[in-house]
């Protein structure tokens, strides 16, 4: 009999694919460390990447429910980004990945 993987395996693959994209983990870790909403320009400086890359990753992370985008109180044209509740639940895993990489020099 052919054994089929549970659908959760596919969702794990999709999550890992998203997190492995350029700067995705970096964005999530910065948002976690700051622990408050961050403007795009500030996030761009902290992540040290192009506007295009940051913008794409933020849209993807928002689409997948890991990042919240809210309008700034200071301006209608300014937005701030923060971790969603789903991303908050990933914090121990993200921290473990960070710690693992930090312990090894690549």
mmCIF file of C-alpha atoms in Angstrom:
data_model
loop_
_atom_site.group_PDB
_atom_site.id
_atom_site.type_symbol
_atom_site.label_atom_id
_atom_site.label_comp_id
_atom_site.label_asym_id
_atom_site.label_seq_id
_atom_site.Cartn_x
_atom_site.Cartn_y
_atom_site.Cartn_z
ATOM 1 C CA UNK A 1 0.000 0.000 0.000
ATOM 2 C CA UNK A 2 1.281 3.461 -0.908
ATOM 3 C CA UNK A 3 1.825 5.665 2.113
ATOM 4 C CA UNK A 4 0.949 9.341 1.740
ATOM 5 C CA UNK A 5 2.462 12.092 3.862
ATOM 6 C CA UNK A 6 0.054 14.109 5.975
ATOM 7 C CA UNK A 7 -0.921 17.520 4.507
ATOM 8 C CA UNK A 8 1.000 19.188 7.337
ATOM 9 C CA UNK A 9 4.265 18.127 5.665
ATOM 10 C CA UNK A 10 3.377 20.290 2.674
ATOM 11 C CA UNK A 11 2.605 23.255 4.919
ATOM 12 C CA UNK A 12 5.954 22.809 6.669
ATOM 13 C CA UNK A 13 7.667 22.757 3.262
ATOM 14 C CA UNK A 14 5.851 25.968 2.273
ATOM 15 C CA UNK A 15 6.868 27.681 5.521
ATOM 16 C CA UNK A 16 10.499 26.631 5.149
ATOM 17 C CA UNK A 17 10.508 27.819 1.540
ATOM 18 C CA UNK A 18 9.224 31.235 2.653
ATOM 19 C CA UNK A 19 11.682 31.506 5.547
ATOM 20 C CA UNK A 20 14.613 30.489 3.349
ATOM 21 C CA UNK A 21 14.053 33.346 0.900
ATOM 22 C CA UNK A 22 16.595 36.133 1.026
ATOM 23 C CA UNK A 23 16.147 38.312 4.133
ATOM 24 C CA UNK A 24 12.926 36.649 5.388
ATOM 25 C CA UNK A 25 14.487 35.331 8.587
ATOM 26 C CA UNK A 26 16.462 38.542 9.012
ATOM 27 C CA UNK A 27 13.273 40.614 8.841
ATOM 28 C CA UNK A 28 11.488 38.387 11.354
ATOM 29 C CA UNK A 29 14.430 38.434 13.754
ATOM 30 C CA UNK A 30 14.738 42.236 13.566
ATOM 31 C CA UNK A 31 11.005 42.662 14.185
ATOM 32 C CA UNK A 32 11.292 40.273 17.122
ATOM 33 C CA UNK A 33 14.289 42.057 18.654
ATOM 34 C CA UNK A 34 12.726 45.506 18.308
ATOM 35 C CA UNK A 35 9.468 44.244 19.808
ATOM 36 C CA UNK A 36 7.566 47.251 18.466
ATOM 37 C CA UNK A 37 6.279 48.360 15.056
ATOM 38 C CA UNK A 38 9.041 49.491 12.690
ATOM 39 C CA UNK A 39 8.811 51.768 9.668
ATOM 40 C CA UNK A 40 9.944 50.445 6.286
ATOM 41 C CA UNK A 41 12.930 52.803 6.095
ATOM 42 C CA UNK A 42 14.163 51.763 9.543
ATOM 43 C CA UNK A 43 13.698 48.090 8.750
ATOM 44 C CA UNK A 44 15.599 48.537 5.478
ATOM 45 C CA UNK A 45 18.569 50.028 7.346
ATOM 46 C CA UNK A 46 18.572 47.290 9.975
ATOM 47 C CA UNK A 47 18.287 44.455 7.457
ATOM 48 C CA UNK A 48 20.781 46.071 5.057
ATOM 49 C CA UNK A 49 19.109 45.122 1.806
ATOM 50 C CA UNK A 50 17.521 46.769 -1.203
ATOM 51 C CA UNK A 51 14.077 48.344 -1.044
ATOM 52 C CA UNK A 52 12.884 45.829 -3.626
ATOM 53 C CA UNK A 53 13.948 42.809 -1.588
ATOM 54 C CA UNK A 54 12.561 44.175 1.680
ATOM 55 C CA UNK A 55 9.277 45.130 0.013
ATOM 56 C CA UNK A 56 8.856 41.700 -1.598
ATOM 57 C CA UNK A 57 9.638 39.822 1.595
ATOM 58 C CA UNK A 58 7.317 41.984 3.682
ATOM 59 C CA UNK A 59 4.460 41.405 1.230
ATOM 60 C CA UNK A 60 5.096 37.650 1.248
ATOM 61 C CA UNK A 61 5.370 37.503 5.031
ATOM 62 C CA UNK A 62 2.187 39.568 5.347
ATOM 63 C CA UNK A 63 0.354 37.346 2.845
ATOM 64 C CA UNK A 64 1.322 34.288 4.885
ATOM 65 C CA UNK A 65 0.160 35.919 8.116
ATOM 66 C CA UNK A 66 3.568 36.380 9.741
ATOM 67 C CA UNK A 67 3.823 40.177 9.561
ATOM 68 C CA UNK A 68 1.274 42.886 10.323
ATOM 69 C CA UNK A 69 1.269 46.096 8.286
ATOM 70 C CA UNK A 70 -0.415 49.062 9.952
ATOM 71 C CA UNK A 71 -0.768 52.693 9.003
ATOM 72 C CA UNK A 72 1.405 54.985 11.089
ATOM 73 C CA UNK A 73 -0.240 57.447 13.442
ATOM 74 C CA UNK A 74 2.107 60.129 12.089
ATOM 75 C CA UNK A 75 1.232 59.924 8.398
ATOM 76 C CA UNK A 76 -1.350 58.398 6.070
ATOM 77 C CA UNK A 77 1.416 57.419 3.649
ATOM 78 C CA UNK A 78 3.628 55.733 6.225
ATOM 79 C CA UNK A 79 3.302 52.129 7.365
ATOM 80 C CA UNK A 80 4.810 50.163 10.195
ATOM 81 C CA UNK A 81 5.501 46.459 10.418
ATOM 82 C CA UNK A 82 5.366 44.080 13.354
ATOM 83 C CA UNK A 83 5.207 40.359 14.040
ATOM 84 C CA UNK A 84 1.763 38.792 13.873
ATOM 85 C CA UNK A 85 0.452 36.448 16.550
ATOM 86 C CA UNK A 86 1.356 33.496 14.319
ATOM 87 C CA UNK A 87 4.920 34.775 14.019
ATOM 88 C CA UNK A 88 5.037 35.296 17.782
ATOM 89 C CA UNK A 89 4.317 31.584 18.186
ATOM 90 C CA UNK A 90 7.342 30.834 15.961
ATOM 91 C CA UNK A 91 9.722 32.861 18.164
ATOM 92 C CA UNK A 92 11.188 29.855 20.032
ATOM 93 C CA UNK A 93 11.895 28.123 16.720
ATOM 94 C CA UNK A 94 13.418 31.253 15.171
ATOM 95 C CA UNK A 95 15.552 31.748 18.276
ATOM 96 C CA UNK A 96 16.733 28.129 18.115
ATOM 97 C CA UNK A 97 17.728 28.564 14.463
ATOM 98 C CA UNK A 98 19.521 31.808 15.314
ATOM 99 C CA UNK A 99 21.351 30.187 18.232
ATOM 100 C CA UNK A 100 22.325 27.171 16.130
ATOM 101 C CA UNK A 101 23.781 29.390 13.379
ATOM 102 C CA UNK A 102 25.448 31.692 15.915
ATOM 103 C CA UNK A 103 27.294 28.750 17.479
ATOM 104 C CA UNK A 104 28.783 27.800 14.120
ATOM 105 C CA UNK A 105 31.061 29.992 12.082
ATOM 106 C CA UNK A 106 30.261 29.809 8.394
#
